[in-house]
Coordinates of C-alpha atoms and ligand atoms in Angstrom, one line a residue:
M58 CA -2.2 -29.7 -11.9
N59 CA -2.3 -28.4 -14.8
I60 CA 0.1 -25.0 -15.5
L61 CA 0.1 -23.1 -18.1
I62 CA 3.3 -20.8 -19.2
T63 CA 3.2 -18.4 -21.8
N64 CA 4.9 -14.9 -22.5
D65 CA 5.6 -12.1 -24.8
D66 CA 9.4 -12.6 -25.2
G67 CA 8.3 -15.2 -27.5
I68 CA 9.1 -19.4 -27.7
F69 CA 13.1 -19.0 -27.5
A70 CA 13.4 -17.1 -24.3
P71 CA 15.7 -18.8 -22.0
A72 CA 13.5 -18.3 -19.1
L73 CA 10.7 -20.6 -20.2
A74 CA 12.7 -23.4 -19.8
R75 CA 14.4 -22.5 -16.6
L76 CA 10.5 -21.9 -15.1
K77 CA 9.2 -25.0 -16.7
E78 CA 11.9 -27.0 -14.8
A79 CA 11.4 -25.2 -11.7
L80 CA 7.3 -26.0 -11.8
A81 CA 7.6 -29.4 -13.0
P82 CA 7.2 -30.9 -9.3
L83 CA 3.7 -29.1 -9.0
G84 CA 2.1 -30.8 -12.0
R85 CA 1.9 -30.9 -15.7
V86 CA 3.5 -27.9 -17.6
V87 CA 2.5 -26.7 -20.9
I88 CA 4.2 -23.7 -22.5
V89 CA 2.3 -21.9 -25.7
A90 CA 4.0 -18.8 -26.7
P91 CA 4.4 -16.6 -29.4
D92 CA 6.6 -17.8 -32.1
R93 CA 8.7 -14.2 -32.0
D94 CA 9.0 -11.6 -29.9
Q95 CA 5.4 -9.9 -29.0
S96 CA 6.6 -7.1 -26.0
A97 CA 4.7 -4.5 -25.6
T98 CA 1.6 -6.2 -27.8
S99 CA -0.7 -5.5 -24.7
H100 CA -3.6 -7.5 -24.7
S101 CA -4.2 -7.6 -28.4
L102 CA -5.9 -10.3 -30.0
T103 CA -5.5 -12.1 -33.8
L104 CA -8.9 -11.3 -35.3
H105 CA -8.3 -10.6 -38.4
R106 CA -5.8 -13.2 -40.0
P107 CA -5.9 -17.1 -39.1
F108 CA -3.1 -18.0 -37.2
R109 CA -1.2 -21.6 -36.7
I110 CA 0.4 -23.2 -34.1
H111 CA 3.5 -25.5 -34.2
T112 CA 4.5 -28.5 -31.8
H113 CA 8.0 -28.0 -31.0
E114 CA 7.8 -31.1 -28.6
P115 CA 5.4 -33.0 -26.3
D116 CA 3.5 -29.9 -24.3
V117 CA 5.6 -27.1 -26.0
Y118 CA 3.8 -24.9 -28.6
S119 CA 4.3 -21.8 -30.2
V120 CA 1.6 -19.7 -31.8
D121 CA 2.2 -16.9 -34.5
G122 CA -0.2 -14.3 -32.8
T123 CA 0.3 -12.3 -29.2
P124 CA 0.6 -13.7 -26.0
T125 CA -3.7 -13.4 -25.0
D126 CA -3.8 -15.7 -28.3
C127 CA -1.7 -17.7 -26.5
V128 CA -3.9 -18.5 -23.6
V129 CA -6.9 -18.2 -25.3
T130 CA -5.6 -21.1 -27.7
A131 CA -4.6 -23.3 -24.6
W132 CA -8.0 -22.7 -23.2
Y133 CA -10.3 -23.3 -26.0
G134 CA -9.0 -26.6 -27.5
L135 CA -5.2 -26.5 -27.3
L136 CA -4.8 -28.6 -24.4
D137 CA -7.7 -31.2 -23.4
R138 CA -8.6 -29.3 -20.3
P139 CA -8.3 -25.8 -19.0
P140 CA -5.2 -24.6 -16.7
D141 CA -5.7 -24.7 -13.3
L142 CA -2.7 -21.9 -13.4
V143 CA -1.3 -19.4 -15.7
I144 CA 1.9 -18.0 -15.6
S145 CA 3.1 -15.3 -17.9
G146 CA 6.9 -14.8 -18.3
I147 CA 9.7 -14.7 -16.7
N148 CA 9.8 -11.6 -19.2
H149 CA 13.4 -10.1 -19.7
G150 CA 13.0 -6.8 -18.4
P151 CA 10.5 -5.1 -15.6
N152 CA 6.8 -4.5 -15.8
M153 CA 6.1 -2.2 -13.2
G154 CA 3.9 0.7 -13.1
E155 CA 1.8 2.1 -15.7
D156 CA 3.8 0.0 -18.0
V157 CA 1.0 -3.1 -17.0
F158 CA -0.8 -1.5 -19.6
Y159 CA 1.4 -2.1 -22.3
S160 CA 3.0 -5.4 -21.4
G161 CA 2.3 -8.4 -22.9
T162 CA 3.4 -10.4 -20.1
V163 CA 1.1 -8.9 -17.7
A164 CA -2.0 -9.1 -20.5
A165 CA -1.2 -12.7 -20.8
A166 CA -1.8 -13.1 -17.1
I167 CA -4.7 -10.9 -17.0
E168 CA -6.4 -13.2 -20.1
G169 CA -5.7 -16.2 -17.7
S170 CA -7.8 -14.5 -14.8
I171 CA -10.5 -13.2 -16.9
Q172 CA -10.7 -17.2 -18.3
G173 CA -10.8 -18.2 -14.6
A174 CA -7.4 -19.2 -13.5
P175 CA -5.5 -18.0 -10.8
A176 CA -2.6 -15.8 -12.5
I177 CA 1.0 -14.7 -12.0
A178 CA 2.6 -12.3 -14.2
A179 CA 6.5 -12.6 -13.7
S180 CA 9.3 -10.3 -15.0
L181 CA 13.1 -10.0 -14.1
A182 CA 14.0 -6.3 -14.1
T183 CA 16.9 -6.1 -16.3
R184 CA 17.5 -5.9 -20.3
E185 CA 21.1 -7.0 -19.6
A186 CA 22.1 -10.8 -20.4
A187 CA 20.4 -12.8 -17.1
D188 CA 20.4 -16.0 -15.2
F189 CA 16.7 -17.4 -14.7
V190 CA 17.4 -20.1 -12.4
E191 CA 16.8 -18.5 -9.0
P192 CA 14.0 -16.4 -10.4
A193 CA 12.2 -19.5 -11.6
R194 CA 12.6 -21.0 -8.5
F195 CA 11.4 -17.9 -6.4
I196 CA 7.8 -18.2 -9.0
A197 CA 7.7 -21.9 -8.4
R198 CA 7.5 -21.3 -4.7
L199 CA 4.8 -18.5 -5.1
A200 CA 3.1 -20.8 -7.3
R201 CA 3.0 -23.6 -5.1
Q202 CA 1.2 -20.9 -2.7
V203 CA -1.0 -19.8 -5.0
I204 CA -2.0 -23.5 -5.5
E205 CA -2.5 -24.3 -2.0
R206 CA -4.2 -20.7 -1.0
G207 CA -6.2 -19.6 -4.2
L208 CA -6.6 -16.2 -5.5
P209 CA -9.7 -14.3 -5.4
R210 CA -11.2 -14.3 -8.7
R211 CA -10.2 -11.6 -11.3
Q212 CA -7.2 -11.0 -9.4
L213 CA -3.6 -11.6 -10.3
L214 CA -0.4 -11.1 -8.8
N215 CA 2.4 -9.1 -11.0
V216 CA 5.9 -9.8 -9.7
N217 CA 9.0 -8.1 -10.9
L218 CA 12.5 -9.3 -9.5
P219 CA 15.7 -7.2 -8.9
H220 CA 18.5 -8.1 -11.3
R221 CA 21.5 -8.9 -8.4
P222 CA 23.1 -11.6 -7.3
W223 CA 20.4 -14.2 -5.6
G224 CA 22.4 -13.5 -2.3
E225 CA 21.9 -9.8 -2.5
V226 CA 18.1 -10.1 -3.0
R227 CA 16.5 -8.6 0.5
G228 CA 13.3 -10.4 0.6
V229 CA 9.9 -9.7 -0.7
R230 CA 8.1 -6.5 -0.4
L231 CA 4.0 -6.4 -1.2
T232 CA 4.0 -3.3 -3.2
R233 CA 1.5 -1.0 -5.3
L234 CA 2.3 -0.2 -8.5
G235 CA 4.1 3.0 -9.4
S236 CA 4.3 5.5 -11.5
R237 CA 6.4 6.5 -14.5
V238 CA 7.9 9.8 -15.3
Y239 CA 7.2 9.7 -19.4
R240 CA 10.0 10.9 -21.4
D241 CA 8.9 8.8 -24.8
T242 CA 9.4 11.0 -28.0
L243 CA 8.0 10.8 -31.4
V244 CA 10.8 10.8 -33.8
K245 CA 9.8 12.3 -37.3
K246 CA 12.0 11.3 -40.2
V247 CA 11.3 11.1 -43.8
D248 CA 11.9 8.0 -46.1
P249 CA 14.2 7.4 -49.3
R250 CA 10.7 7.7 -51.2
G251 CA 10.0 11.4 -49.5
R252 CA 7.4 10.4 -47.3
D253 CA 7.1 11.0 -43.4
Y254 CA 7.5 8.0 -40.8
Y255 CA 7.3 8.1 -37.3
W256 CA 9.1 6.1 -34.4
I257 CA 7.9 6.1 -30.9
G258 CA 11.3 6.5 -28.9
G259 CA 12.6 8.0 -25.5
E260 CA 15.0 6.9 -23.3
D261 CA 14.6 4.1 -20.6
P262 CA 11.8 4.8 -18.3
V263 CA 12.6 6.7 -15.3
W264 CA 10.5 6.6 -12.1
Q265 CA 9.1 8.0 -9.1
E266 CA 11.1 7.4 -6.3
L267 CA 7.9 6.3 -4.2
D268 CA 8.1 4.6 -1.0
G269 CA 5.8 1.3 -1.3
T270 CA 6.0 1.2 -5.2
D271 CA 7.1 -1.9 -7.5
F272 CA 9.8 0.6 -8.5
H273 CA 11.1 1.2 -5.5
S274 CA 11.2 -1.8 -4.0
V275 CA 13.0 -3.5 -6.8
H276 CA 15.1 -0.8 -7.0
A277 CA 16.5 -1.3 -3.6
G278 CA 16.8 -4.8 -3.7
W279 CA 13.4 -6.7 -3.3
I280 CA 11.2 -8.7 -5.4
S281 CA 8.0 -6.5 -5.8
V282 CA 4.6 -8.7 -5.7
T283 CA 1.8 -6.6 -6.6
P284 CA -1.6 -7.8 -6.6
L285 CA -3.6 -6.3 -9.2
R286 CA -7.5 -6.5 -9.8
L287 CA -9.2 -6.4 -13.1
D288 CA -12.3 -4.1 -12.0
L289 CA -10.5 -0.7 -12.9
T290 CA -14.1 0.9 -11.8
D291 CA -13.4 4.4 -9.6
E292 CA -16.0 3.9 -7.3
P293 CA -15.6 7.2 -5.7
A294 CA -16.0 8.8 -9.3
R295 CA -19.2 7.2 -10.0
A296 CA -20.6 9.2 -6.9
E297 CA -19.3 12.2 -8.2
L298 CA -20.3 11.9 -11.6
E299 CA -23.6 11.8 -10.5
A300 CA -23.6 15.7 -9.6
W301 CA -22.7 16.1 -13.5
N302 CA -25.9 17.3 -15.5
L303 CA -25.9 14.1 -18.0
V304 CA -29.2 14.1 -19.0
P305 CA -29.6 13.3 -22.5
Ligands
MN587 MN1 8.4 -9.1 -23.3

């Protein structure tokens, strides 16, 4: 069993080592992670410049690229055989609702799924200092189940863990993606040379408190496991669009 761990927080994120320790009994664990924080880089791929791989110790590599670069690199040459399971995380911060589209953590798991391995994206829902030992143990237990049961092709699991003392975690809920209330702002300022610059800002995300969603469950102290599928096709919409006059 070859397990690939990656993340978008970078090679020095403490969660990587905790996850490696927890997964070690399941097989060979290889870390390939970006050499710096690549949060919110989504599914970007480095195509317009070369990138380099740095070996930190056996089976621990960093790449001066994106989380997706890490998975692709592991697949096509860095490892002697492709991974059997990809785990991305544990991210230091939540990845729920529409944020899965911005998340480098989720994107790396999606890339693993595209390449043909079962994949898990894992996130701890806090930006405060955190201990990843118990979350890593939970992800290892989940990984064991994924190895035993498998996952359908082009499906992955998006896991968000609540940040509270482990004894106060209420259990696991299978959830759907929630919905964020957008309060992003575009800040416009002027640089010292008189040119305009912009910064995407905004407050911490606010979410609709809908029962059964990832956000609602994590907020109430449950571990949220959301199965995601890669096929975004809206089948009912295909039928509706048939009524449009799209003759060229
Ligand atoms: Mn991150």
